[in-house]
Amino acid sequence: MPPRTLPAAPSSSRPDTSAGLSTPVLLLMAVACGLCAGANYFNQPLLHSIAVHLQVSEGTAALTVTFAQVAYAVGLLLLVPLGDKLERRRLIATLMVLAAAGLFLSGFADRFALLALGTLMTGLFSVAAQVLVPMAAALAAPGRSGQAVGLVMSGLLTGILAARSVAGLLSGLGGWNLVYRVGGVALLVVAAALWFALPTLRNPHPPSYGQVLRSLGTLARRHPRLRSRALLGGLSFASVSVLFSTMALMLAGPAHRLGDAQIGLVGLAGVAGALMANVAGRLADQGREQLTTRVSVLLVLASWAALWLGGTSIVWFLVGMLAIDLALQGVHISNQNVIYQLAPEARSRLNAVYMTTYFTGAALGSALGSAAWQRGGWSAACLAGVGVAGLNALAMVHDARLARGATAPAAPPA
């Protein structure tokens, strides 16, 4: 059956989609987002095994976490804005096929340089997920944009969290590189399914690529809350990435002595946090994103106390991991709901600005976590996470001031 084609409105990038996307198509988009995003997290529970198999230090193996996030940030900056220029269904499928090629390269790597190259490729092209998210918002039924984004983001976040568990389990069955091979096949299958399920969607007045890139800076200057929400997202993910880049090393260490499969099972604790994405989307549709943001930012900060105790207690570690994952989803969905309302005709570019900052924060957090681990182990990593979370709380206060200024009534004429 040929793919559906939605006619472009004469003066908007949004076609007439009053009925919105069907739930099965939204679920398929959620699965695709989960696979794309999760592909960048396969390495996190496998760092010890990668180091042993490729005969590199654990610190060197941990660099693959940073490589993935830096490449993803570059893709967000250079590739995601193409969603406002090119036909999105074709763009998404092409990016997913290229990301699968990166996974296969990693899956058959026999030295660290090949693994690094495959990681960079997958990170760069798996930004297909960030073309799908604003597409869900653009095609959602009126008044249900938050729910549509929340559902798709639930898939993306579940993929990020489940990727660690799946990677650990598959490593226990067939070695650390099996997950990359399985993931590559899965990406190709879902890319084909999306090709037939998604409608075509193109901006009726596409700008040139140079105009697209130049407009990113214009959008950032024009919208203070794009800057403040991007900062919130970047600092939130930076704090969580301190955890992501060190947890496998701590759990495999003398205090817990867990194997890859067991570390993967520990990662399942965070999957419940993905449910927060759908809840946050519904709260956003009700105009309560500010409350969700405040609670979530404070929860990021508080969760580090439980994670520090998790250095000697697996129960406390599970509590802290669940709390910080819940908090990250709450911040992220609230951020996206705010920025998508700033300029609906430029959602892909708004998302590019926001997500570039988001994953730049993640890369810096991963690098900070690796450096802290090498200097002081788990306690130093927790201190680094708390420090970033404190900066995030200050960013929340700044954004709240901007929000109050935007909604304050105009002063009466003298």
Short mmCIF file of C-alpha atoms in Angstrom, two decimals:
data_model
loop_
_atom_site.label_atom_id
_atom_site.label_comp_id
_atom_site.label_asym_id
_atom_site.label_seq_id
_atom_site.Cartn_x
_atom_site.Cartn_y
_atom_site.Cartn_z
CA MET A 1 0.00 0.00 0.00
CA PRO A 2 1.53 3.36 -0.96
CA PRO A 3 2.24 5.86 1.83
CA ARG A 4 -0.39 8.44 2.59
CA THR A 5 0.23 11.96 1.36
CA LEU A 6 -1.03 14.95 3.29
CA PRO A 7 -1.57 18.12 1.26
CA ALA A 8 0.46 21.11 2.32
CA ALA A 9 -1.41 24.18 3.41
CA PRO A 10 -0.57 27.24 1.34
CA SER A 11 0.80 29.33 4.18
CA SER A 12 1.94 26.84 6.80
CA SER A 13 4.16 23.82 7.22
CA ARG A 14 1.30 22.06 8.95
CA PRO A 15 -1.17 20.14 6.74
CA ASP A 16 -4.80 19.65 7.56
CA THR A 17 -4.63 16.89 10.18
CA SER A 18 -7.67 17.59 12.29
CA ALA A 19 -8.02 13.88 13.03
CA GLY A 20 -4.37 13.61 14.05
CA LEU A 21 -2.14 10.58 13.70
CA SER A 22 -3.61 7.23 14.67
CA THR A 23 -2.42 5.59 17.88
CA PRO A 24 -0.70 2.69 16.04
CA VAL A 25 1.33 5.16 13.95
CA LEU A 26 2.26 7.16 17.06
CA LEU A 27 3.34 3.92 18.74
CA LEU A 28 5.48 3.03 15.72
CA MET A 29 7.06 6.48 15.89
CA ALA A 30 7.69 5.89 19.60
CA VAL A 31 9.42 2.57 18.85
CA ALA A 32 11.55 4.24 16.18
CA CYS A 33 12.54 7.01 18.57
CA GLY A 34 13.41 4.45 21.23
CA LEU A 35 15.64 2.48 18.89
CA CYS A 36 17.39 5.57 17.54
CA ALA A 37 18.06 7.12 20.92
CA GLY A 38 18.76 3.82 22.66
CA ALA A 39 21.44 2.94 20.11
CA ASN A 40 23.66 5.58 21.73
CA TYR A 41 23.37 3.95 25.16
CA PHE A 42 24.20 0.32 24.36
CA ASN A 43 27.78 0.90 25.48
CA GLN A 44 27.05 2.16 28.99
CA PRO A 45 26.66 -1.18 30.84
CA LEU A 46 29.38 -2.77 28.67
CA LEU A 47 32.30 -0.46 29.39
CA HIS A 48 34.20 -2.99 31.47
CA SER A 49 33.73 -5.77 28.90
CA ILE A 50 34.69 -3.44 26.03
CA ALA A 51 37.85 -2.41 27.88
CA VAL A 52 38.84 -6.04 28.49
CA HIS A 53 38.02 -7.29 24.98
CA LEU A 54 39.66 -4.40 23.09
CA GLN A 55 42.54 -4.15 25.59
CA VAL A 56 42.05 -0.50 26.51
CA SER A 57 41.63 1.20 29.89
CA GLU A 58 38.21 1.71 31.43
CA GLY A 59 38.69 5.44 31.05
CA THR A 60 39.29 5.00 27.33
CA ALA A 61 36.24 2.75 26.99
CA ALA A 62 34.16 5.38 28.81
CA LEU A 63 35.09 7.87 26.09
CA THR A 64 32.63 6.09 23.79
CA VAL A 65 29.84 7.57 25.92
CA THR A 66 31.17 11.06 25.20
CA PHE A 67 31.74 10.25 21.50
CA ALA A 68 28.11 9.20 21.10
CA GLN A 69 26.78 12.35 22.71
CA VAL A 70 29.12 14.74 20.87
CA ALA A 71 28.17 13.13 17.54
CA TYR A 72 24.50 13.35 18.46
CA ALA A 73 24.88 17.04 19.28
CA VAL A 74 26.55 17.66 15.91
CA GLY A 75 23.72 15.82 14.15
CA LEU A 76 21.17 17.90 16.02
CA LEU A 77 22.85 21.08 14.87
CA LEU A 78 23.50 20.12 11.23
CA LEU A 79 20.88 17.48 10.33
CA VAL A 80 17.72 18.03 12.40
CA PRO A 81 17.08 21.52 10.90
CA LEU A 82 16.69 19.77 7.54
CA GLY A 83 13.24 18.74 8.79
CA ASP A 84 12.11 22.28 7.93
CA LYS A 85 13.61 22.00 4.43
CA LEU A 86 13.31 18.40 3.19
CA GLU A 87 10.46 15.93 3.02
CA ARG A 88 10.48 14.47 6.52
CA ARG A 89 9.50 10.86 5.85
CA ARG A 90 12.38 10.40 3.41
CA LEU A 91 14.79 12.22 5.72
CA ILE A 92 13.85 10.02 8.69
CA ALA A 93 14.26 6.76 6.75
CA THR A 94 17.63 7.82 5.31
CA LEU A 95 19.02 8.82 8.70
CA MET A 96 17.89 5.53 10.28
CA VAL A 97 19.59 3.44 7.57
CA LEU A 98 22.86 5.34 8.08
CA ALA A 99 22.58 4.92 11.86
CA ALA A 100 22.14 1.17 11.33
CA ALA A 101 25.36 1.13 9.30
CA GLY A 102 27.16 2.65 12.28
CA LEU A 103 25.76 -0.04 14.56
CA PHE A 104 26.99 -2.79 12.24
CA LEU A 105 30.45 -1.22 12.18
CA SER A 106 30.53 -1.24 16.00
CA GLY A 107 29.14 -4.76 16.12
CA PHE A 108 32.02 -6.15 14.07
CA ALA A 109 34.77 -3.92 15.51
CA ASP A 110 37.95 -5.74 16.53
CA ARG A 111 39.78 -2.63 17.72
CA PHE A 112 38.85 0.52 19.54
CA ALA A 113 39.25 2.82 16.52
CA LEU A 114 36.52 0.96 14.62
CA LEU A 115 34.22 1.01 17.65
CA ALA A 116 34.81 4.76 17.98
CA LEU A 117 34.01 5.31 14.29
CA GLY A 118 30.83 3.22 14.49
CA THR A 119 29.79 5.08 17.65
CA LEU A 120 30.30 8.44 15.95
CA MET A 121 28.27 7.34 12.90
CA THR A 122 25.39 6.04 14.99
CA GLY A 123 25.36 9.15 17.15
CA LEU A 124 25.37 11.48 14.15
CA PHE A 125 22.53 9.82 12.21
CA SER A 126 20.32 8.57 15.05
CA VAL A 127 19.02 12.15 15.32
CA ALA A 128 16.17 10.82 13.17
CA ALA A 129 14.38 10.60 16.53
CA GLN A 130 14.49 14.38 16.83
CA VAL A 131 12.87 14.80 13.43
CA LEU A 132 10.09 12.43 14.49
CA VAL A 133 9.24 14.31 17.72
CA PRO A 134 8.34 17.69 16.15
CA MET A 135 6.61 15.78 13.34
CA ALA A 136 4.31 14.24 15.96
CA ALA A 137 3.57 17.72 17.30
CA ALA A 138 2.87 19.06 13.81
CA LEU A 139 0.48 16.24 12.91
CA ALA A 140 -1.31 15.97 16.26
CA ALA A 141 -5.02 16.70 16.53
CA PRO A 142 -5.80 20.21 17.86
CA GLY A 143 -5.31 20.43 21.62
CA ARG A 144 -3.43 17.12 21.78
CA SER A 145 0.07 18.15 20.82
CA GLY A 146 1.36 17.58 24.34
CA GLN A 147 -0.12 14.08 24.48
CA ALA A 148 1.29 13.16 21.06
CA VAL A 149 4.76 14.42 21.97
CA GLY A 150 4.50 12.74 25.36
CA LEU A 151 3.64 9.38 23.79
CA VAL A 152 6.48 9.54 21.25
CA MET A 153 8.89 10.77 23.91
CA SER A 154 7.82 7.92 26.18
CA GLY A 155 9.14 5.60 23.49
CA LEU A 156 12.34 7.59 23.11
CA LEU A 157 13.01 7.65 26.83
CA THR A 158 12.06 4.01 27.28
CA GLY A 159 14.54 3.20 24.53
CA ILE A 160 17.30 5.14 26.30
CA LEU A 161 16.60 3.36 29.58
CA ALA A 162 15.85 -0.11 28.21
CA ALA A 163 18.92 0.01 25.95
CA ARG A 164 21.18 -0.43 28.93
CA SER A 165 19.22 -3.45 30.13
CA VAL A 166 18.96 -5.07 26.70
CA ALA A 167 22.67 -4.49 26.08
CA GLY A 168 23.60 -6.12 29.35
CA LEU A 169 21.37 -9.14 28.75
CA LEU A 170 22.53 -9.69 25.17
CA SER A 171 26.13 -9.33 26.27
CA GLY A 172 25.55 -12.14 28.74
CA LEU A 173 24.18 -14.30 25.92
CA GLY A 174 26.60 -13.63 23.08
CA GLY A 175 29.20 -11.03 23.94
CA TRP A 176 29.23 -7.25 24.15
CA ASN A 177 28.99 -6.70 20.38
CA LEU A 178 25.83 -8.77 19.85
CA VAL A 179 23.56 -5.87 20.85
CA TYR A 180 25.01 -3.67 18.09
CA ARG A 181 24.26 -6.27 15.44
CA VAL A 182 20.72 -6.87 16.70
CA GLY A 183 20.13 -3.13 16.98
CA GLY A 184 21.25 -2.56 13.38
CA VAL A 185 18.74 -5.10 12.08
CA ALA A 186 15.95 -3.64 14.21
CA LEU A 187 16.63 -0.12 12.92
CA LEU A 188 16.39 -1.28 9.30
CA VAL A 189 13.09 -3.09 9.93
CA VAL A 190 11.49 -0.10 11.68
CA ALA A 191 12.77 2.33 9.04
CA ALA A 192 10.97 0.27 6.39
CA ALA A 193 7.77 0.23 8.48
CA LEU A 194 7.88 4.02 8.92
CA TRP A 195 8.32 4.50 5.18
CA PHE A 196 4.92 2.92 4.57
CA ALA A 197 3.12 4.23 7.70
CA LEU A 198 4.07 7.91 7.80
CA PRO A 199 2.45 10.58 5.66
CA THR A 200 4.68 12.79 3.59
CA LEU A 201 5.22 16.20 5.14
CA ARG A 202 7.17 19.09 3.67
CA ASN A 203 7.39 22.78 4.40
CA PRO A 204 5.54 24.45 1.47
CA HIS A 205 8.13 27.26 1.46
CA PRO A 206 11.39 25.51 2.37
CA PRO A 207 14.36 27.78 3.10
CA SER A 208 17.84 27.08 1.78
CA TYR A 209 20.21 25.09 3.99
CA GLY A 210 22.25 28.24 4.62
CA GLN A 211 19.10 30.08 5.68
CA VAL A 212 18.17 27.16 7.93
CA LEU A 213 21.49 27.24 9.76
CA ARG A 214 21.55 31.04 10.04
CA SER A 215 18.02 31.04 11.41
CA LEU A 216 19.09 28.91 14.38
CA GLY A 217 20.96 31.85 15.84
CA THR A 218 18.10 34.19 14.98
CA LEU A 219 15.61 31.98 16.80
CA ALA A 220 17.88 31.74 19.85
CA ARG A 221 18.26 35.54 19.98
CA ARG A 222 14.56 36.20 19.39
CA HIS A 223 13.19 33.85 22.06
CA PRO A 224 14.63 34.20 25.58
CA ARG A 225 12.68 31.18 26.78
CA LEU A 226 14.23 29.03 24.08
CA ARG A 227 17.58 29.92 25.64
CA SER A 228 16.40 29.40 29.21
CA ARG A 229 14.69 26.08 28.46
CA ALA A 230 17.69 24.87 26.46
CA LEU A 231 19.91 25.69 29.43
CA LEU A 232 17.52 23.83 31.75
CA GLY A 233 17.59 20.79 29.50
CA GLY A 234 21.35 20.83 29.04
CA LEU A 235 22.11 21.09 32.75
CA SER A 236 19.52 18.44 33.67
CA PHE A 237 20.97 15.97 31.20
CA ALA A 238 24.53 16.89 32.21
CA SER A 239 23.77 15.93 35.80
CA VAL A 240 22.17 12.64 34.74
CA SER A 241 25.05 11.92 32.32
CA VAL A 242 27.51 12.04 35.21
CA LEU A 243 25.57 9.01 36.46
CA PHE A 244 25.34 7.32 33.05
CA SER A 245 29.10 7.53 32.44
CA THR A 246 30.11 6.05 35.81
CA MET A 247 27.36 3.73 37.04
CA ALA A 248 28.62 0.64 35.18
CA LEU A 249 32.11 1.14 36.57
CA MET A 250 30.78 1.48 40.12
CA LEU A 251 28.39 -1.48 39.85
CA ALA A 252 31.12 -3.70 38.38
CA GLY A 253 33.54 -2.63 41.12
CA PRO A 254 34.38 -4.23 44.46
CA ALA A 255 31.29 -2.92 46.31
CA HIS A 256 28.77 -4.74 44.08
CA ARG A 257 30.72 -6.92 41.59
CA LEU A 258 27.88 -7.10 39.04
CA GLY A 259 28.29 -8.55 35.56
CA ASP A 260 27.01 -7.01 32.33
CA ALA A 261 23.65 -8.82 32.48
CA GLN A 262 23.10 -7.81 36.11
CA ILE A 263 24.00 -4.19 35.37
CA GLY A 264 21.50 -4.32 32.52
CA LEU A 265 18.79 -5.55 34.88
CA VAL A 266 19.58 -2.70 37.28
CA GLY A 267 18.93 -0.34 34.38
CA LEU A 268 15.33 -1.57 34.22
CA ALA A 269 14.63 0.46 37.35
CA GLY A 270 14.70 3.59 35.24
CA VAL A 271 12.21 2.36 32.64
CA ALA A 272 9.34 3.31 34.92
CA GLY A 273 10.63 6.86 34.67
CA ALA A 274 9.65 6.96 31.02
CA LEU A 275 6.01 6.89 32.12
CA MET A 276 6.59 10.43 33.34
CA ALA A 277 6.85 11.58 29.73
CA ASN A 278 3.20 10.84 29.02
CA VAL A 279 2.10 12.34 32.36
CA ALA A 280 4.17 15.47 31.72
CA GLY A 281 2.64 15.79 28.25
CA ARG A 282 -0.87 15.74 29.69
CA LEU A 283 0.08 18.28 32.36
CA ALA A 284 1.54 20.50 29.63
CA ASP A 285 -1.76 20.42 27.72
CA GLN A 286 -3.36 21.64 30.97
CA GLY A 287 -0.89 24.55 31.23
CA ARG A 288 0.97 23.13 34.25
CA GLU A 289 4.45 22.77 32.80
CA GLN A 290 5.91 25.27 35.30
CA LEU A 291 4.86 23.12 38.27
CA THR A 292 6.20 20.01 36.56
CA THR A 293 9.50 21.77 35.91
CA ARG A 294 9.95 22.92 39.52
CA VAL A 295 9.23 19.49 40.99
CA SER A 296 11.45 17.73 38.45
CA VAL A 297 14.46 20.04 38.86
CA LEU A 298 14.38 19.69 42.64
CA LEU A 299 14.07 15.91 42.27
CA VAL A 300 17.24 15.79 40.15
CA LEU A 301 19.08 17.49 43.00
CA ALA A 302 17.60 15.30 45.74
CA SER A 303 18.19 12.03 43.89
CA TRP A 304 21.96 12.36 44.23
CA ALA A 305 21.71 11.71 47.97
CA ALA A 306 20.20 8.29 47.27
CA LEU A 307 22.74 7.63 44.51
CA TRP A 308 25.63 8.43 46.87
CA LEU A 309 24.25 5.90 49.36
CA GLY A 310 23.99 3.53 46.42
CA GLY A 311 27.78 3.24 46.45
CA THR A 312 27.32 0.62 49.17
CA SER A 313 23.60 -0.23 48.89
CA ILE A 314 22.00 -1.48 45.68
CA VAL A 315 18.55 -0.61 47.05
CA TRP A 316 19.47 3.06 47.49
CA PHE A 317 21.03 3.07 44.04
CA LEU A 318 17.78 1.80 42.51
CA VAL A 319 15.80 4.48 44.37
CA GLY A 320 18.12 7.22 43.18
CA MET A 321 18.16 5.98 39.59
CA LEU A 322 14.37 5.81 39.41
CA ALA A 323 14.06 9.30 40.90
CA ILE A 324 16.58 10.94 38.58
CA ASP A 325 15.08 9.30 35.48
CA LEU A 326 11.60 10.47 36.48
CA ALA A 327 12.93 13.97 37.01
CA LEU A 328 14.76 14.10 33.67
CA GLN A 329 11.63 13.14 31.75
CA GLY A 330 9.57 15.77 33.58
CA VAL A 331 12.02 18.55 32.74
CA HIS A 332 12.46 17.46 29.14
CA ILE A 333 8.79 17.16 28.15
CA SER A 334 7.95 20.45 29.86
CA ASN A 335 10.78 22.12 27.96
CA GLN A 336 9.60 20.82 24.61
CA ASN A 337 6.03 21.89 25.22
CA VAL A 338 7.23 25.44 25.92
CA ILE A 339 9.57 25.76 22.95
CA TYR A 340 7.20 24.27 20.35
CA GLN A 341 4.72 27.07 21.09
CA LEU A 342 7.28 29.80 20.40
CA ALA A 343 7.30 29.43 16.59
CA PRO A 344 5.15 26.52 15.33
CA GLU A 345 6.34 27.01 11.73
CA ALA A 346 9.96 26.35 12.82
CA ARG A 347 9.56 23.39 15.16
CA SER A 348 12.46 21.39 13.67
CA ARG A 349 14.82 24.34 14.06
CA LEU A 350 13.60 25.12 17.57
CA ASN A 351 14.14 21.47 18.43
CA ALA A 352 17.62 21.62 16.88
CA VAL A 353 18.63 24.57 19.08
CA TYR A 354 17.16 22.96 22.17
CA MET A 355 18.44 19.42 21.58
CA THR A 356 21.91 20.58 20.55
CA THR A 357 22.21 22.29 23.91
CA TYR A 358 20.62 19.26 25.59
CA PHE A 359 23.18 16.79 24.25
CA THR A 360 26.07 19.21 24.55
CA GLY A 361 25.20 19.22 28.23
CA ALA A 362 25.10 15.42 28.15
CA ALA A 363 28.55 15.22 26.55
CA LEU A 364 30.02 17.66 29.08
CA GLY A 365 28.37 15.73 31.91
CA SER A 366 29.82 12.44 30.65
CA ALA A 367 33.29 13.95 30.37
CA LEU A 368 32.93 15.46 33.86
CA GLY A 369 31.77 12.13 35.25
CA SER A 370 34.71 10.24 33.70
CA ALA A 371 37.18 12.83 35.03
CA ALA A 372 35.61 12.76 38.50
CA TRP A 373 35.69 8.95 38.55
CA GLN A 374 39.39 8.85 37.68
CA ARG A 375 40.21 11.34 40.45
CA GLY A 376 37.96 10.22 43.29
CA GLY A 377 35.72 7.31 42.34
CA TRP A 378 32.01 7.22 43.07
CA SER A 379 32.04 9.92 45.77
CA ALA A 380 33.68 12.41 43.40
CA ALA A 381 31.18 11.53 40.65
CA CYS A 382 28.29 12.19 43.05
CA LEU A 383 29.74 15.56 44.03
CA ALA A 384 30.03 16.47 40.35
CA GLY A 385 26.41 15.46 39.76
CA VAL A 386 25.20 17.52 42.72
CA GLY A 387 27.16 20.56 41.55
CA VAL A 388 25.58 20.48 38.09
CA ALA A 389 22.13 19.91 39.60
CA GLY A 390 22.62 23.02 41.74
CA LEU A 391 23.37 25.09 38.62
CA ASN A 392 20.23 23.62 37.09
CA ALA A 393 18.14 24.91 39.99
CA LEU A 394 19.47 28.42 39.33
CA ALA A 395 18.52 28.06 35.66
CA MET A 396 15.00 27.09 36.75
CA VAL A 397 14.69 30.31 38.77
CA HIS A 398 15.82 32.34 35.72
CA ASP A 399 13.26 30.65 33.45
CA ALA A 400 10.48 31.23 36.00
CA ARG A 401 11.26 34.96 35.95
CA LEU A 402 11.04 35.00 32.15
CA ALA A 403 7.72 33.15 32.28
CA ARG A 404 6.27 35.66 34.75
CA GLY A 405 7.47 38.53 32.56
CA ALA A 406 5.86 37.00 29.49
CA THR A 407 2.47 36.65 31.21
CA ALA A 408 2.46 39.88 33.23
CA PRO A 409 -0.31 42.27 32.19
CA ALA A 410 0.73 45.45 30.44
CA ALA A 411 0.86 48.54 32.62
CA PRO A 412 -2.11 50.90 32.19
CA PRO A 413 -1.38 54.10 30.27
CA ALA A 414 -0.43 57.08 32.39
#
